[in-house]
Amino acid sequence: MNPKWTDEELGIIEAKAELYTPKQIASILKRHGYFRTPIAIATKLWALGYSTSPFLDNYSSAEIARVLCVHSTTVSGWVRLFQFAISNSQFAIFFLIS
């Protein structure tokens, strides 16, 4: 059985949800004396209505897709492309120029 989430834990994950990945939040919680797996954190963030991807500013792909009138997989593809562009500077320069 999993222990209940404390108010302090929820405060930490809500404060860090916009900038950190679930794995990073798990590390932060561990420093505060709590142990939660990244999967548990991602599940809790989803239940609270947060996106688990810091690149989407806490909007889900489905919400962004609905506003832009495109399919949610299109938005997910854009996010993957954007993350690739960040990790590969040559591609990023080409992507920004074109």
C-alpha positions as a printed NumPy array, in Angstrom:
array([[  0.   ,   0.   ,   0.   ],
       [  1.273,   3.452,  -0.913],
       [  1.454,   6.109,   1.787],
       [ -0.806,   9.142,   1.42 ],
       [  0.672,  12.29 ,  -0.067],
       [  1.442,  14.9  ,   2.577],
       [  0.648,  18.576,   2.134],
       [  4.38 ,  19.351,   2.073],
       [  4.994,  16.81 ,  -0.709],
       [  2.132,  18.214,  -2.759],
       [  3.442,  21.74 ,  -2.234],
       [  6.888,  20.726,  -3.462],
       [  5.675,  18.94 ,  -6.591],
       [  3.253,  21.74 ,  -7.473],
       [  5.997,  24.342,  -7.052],
       [  8.45 ,  22.356,  -9.18 ],
       [  6.015,  20.992, -11.802],
       [  6.599,  23.791, -14.309],
       [ 10.387,  23.598, -14.393],
       [ 11.432,  20.053, -13.527],
       [ 10.852,  16.53 , -14.8  ],
       [  9.339,  13.887, -12.498],
       [ 12.802,  12.34 , -12.073],
       [ 14.242,  15.67 , -10.926],
       [ 11.281,  16.242,  -8.595],
       [ 11.868,  12.769,  -7.075],
       [ 15.433,  13.819,  -6.304],
       [ 14.234,  17.054,  -4.704],
       [ 11.703,  15.158,  -2.595],
       [ 14.423,  12.733,  -1.515],
       [ 16.502,  15.668,  -0.222],
       [ 13.48 ,  16.677,   1.858],
       [ 13.179,  13.17 ,   3.324],
       [ 10.417,  11.775,   1.11 ],
       [ 10.636,   8.836,  -1.266],
       [  8.443,   8.808,  -4.368],
       [  9.228,   7.234,  -7.699],
       [  9.218,   9.365, -10.864],
       [  6.212,   7.339, -12.071],
       [  4.289,   8.107,  -8.867],
       [  5.118,  11.788,  -9.262],
       [  4.085,  11.835, -12.931],
       [  0.816,  10.103, -12.03 ],
       [  0.108,  12.586,  -9.246],
       [  0.93 ,  15.551, -11.49 ],
       [ -1.431,  14.18 , -14.131],
       [ -4.154,  13.716, -11.481],
       [ -3.657,  17.329, -10.398],
       [ -4.001,  18.492, -14.01 ],
       [ -0.349,  19.28 , -14.712],
       [  1.609,  18.258, -17.781],
       [  4.66 ,  16.116, -17.048],
       [  6.607,  17.845, -19.796],
       [  8.157,  21.148, -18.745],
       [  8.267,  22.253, -22.384],
       [  4.498,  22.621, -22.609],
       [  4.091,  25.113, -19.738],
       [  1.711,  22.714, -17.987],
       [ -0.686,  22.41 , -20.906],
       [ -1.338,  18.943, -22.232],
       [ -0.791,  18.12 , -25.889],
       [ -4.532,  17.57 , -26.199],
       [ -5.317,  21.055, -24.864],
       [ -2.828,  22.715, -27.203],
       [ -4.088,  20.628, -30.124],
       [ -7.683,  21.615, -29.403],
       [ -6.79 ,  25.324, -29.416],
       [ -4.725,  25.024, -32.613],
       [ -7.233,  22.685, -34.302],
       [ -4.64 ,  19.978, -34.948],
       [ -4.268,  16.399, -33.738],
       [ -2.539,  15.85 , -30.37 ],
       [  0.097,  13.629, -32.008],
       [  1.074,  16.618, -34.155],
       [  1.754,  18.639, -31.011],
       [  3.723,  15.743, -29.502],
       [  5.815,  15.614, -32.685],
       [  6.522,  19.335, -32.419],
       [  7.683,  18.872, -28.824],
       [ 10.012,  16.014, -29.804],
       [ 11.377,  18.086, -32.703],
       [ 11.916,  21.058, -30.395],
       [ 13.74 ,  18.897, -27.838],
       [ 15.912,  17.46 , -30.625],
       [ 16.688,  20.969, -31.87 ],
       [ 17.828,  21.99 , -28.4  ],
       [ 20.098,  18.967, -28.035],
       [ 21.592,  19.347, -31.525],
       [ 22.788,  22.92 , -31.998],
       [ 23.531,  22.535, -35.749],
       [ 19.96 ,  21.398, -36.321],
       [ 18.668,  24.238, -34.122],
       [ 20.487,  26.852, -36.21 ],
       [ 19.093,  25.341, -39.442],
       [ 15.617,  25.072, -37.895],
       [ 15.612,  28.704, -36.756],
       [ 16.888,  30.01 , -40.097],
       [ 14.36 ,  28.162, -42.264]])
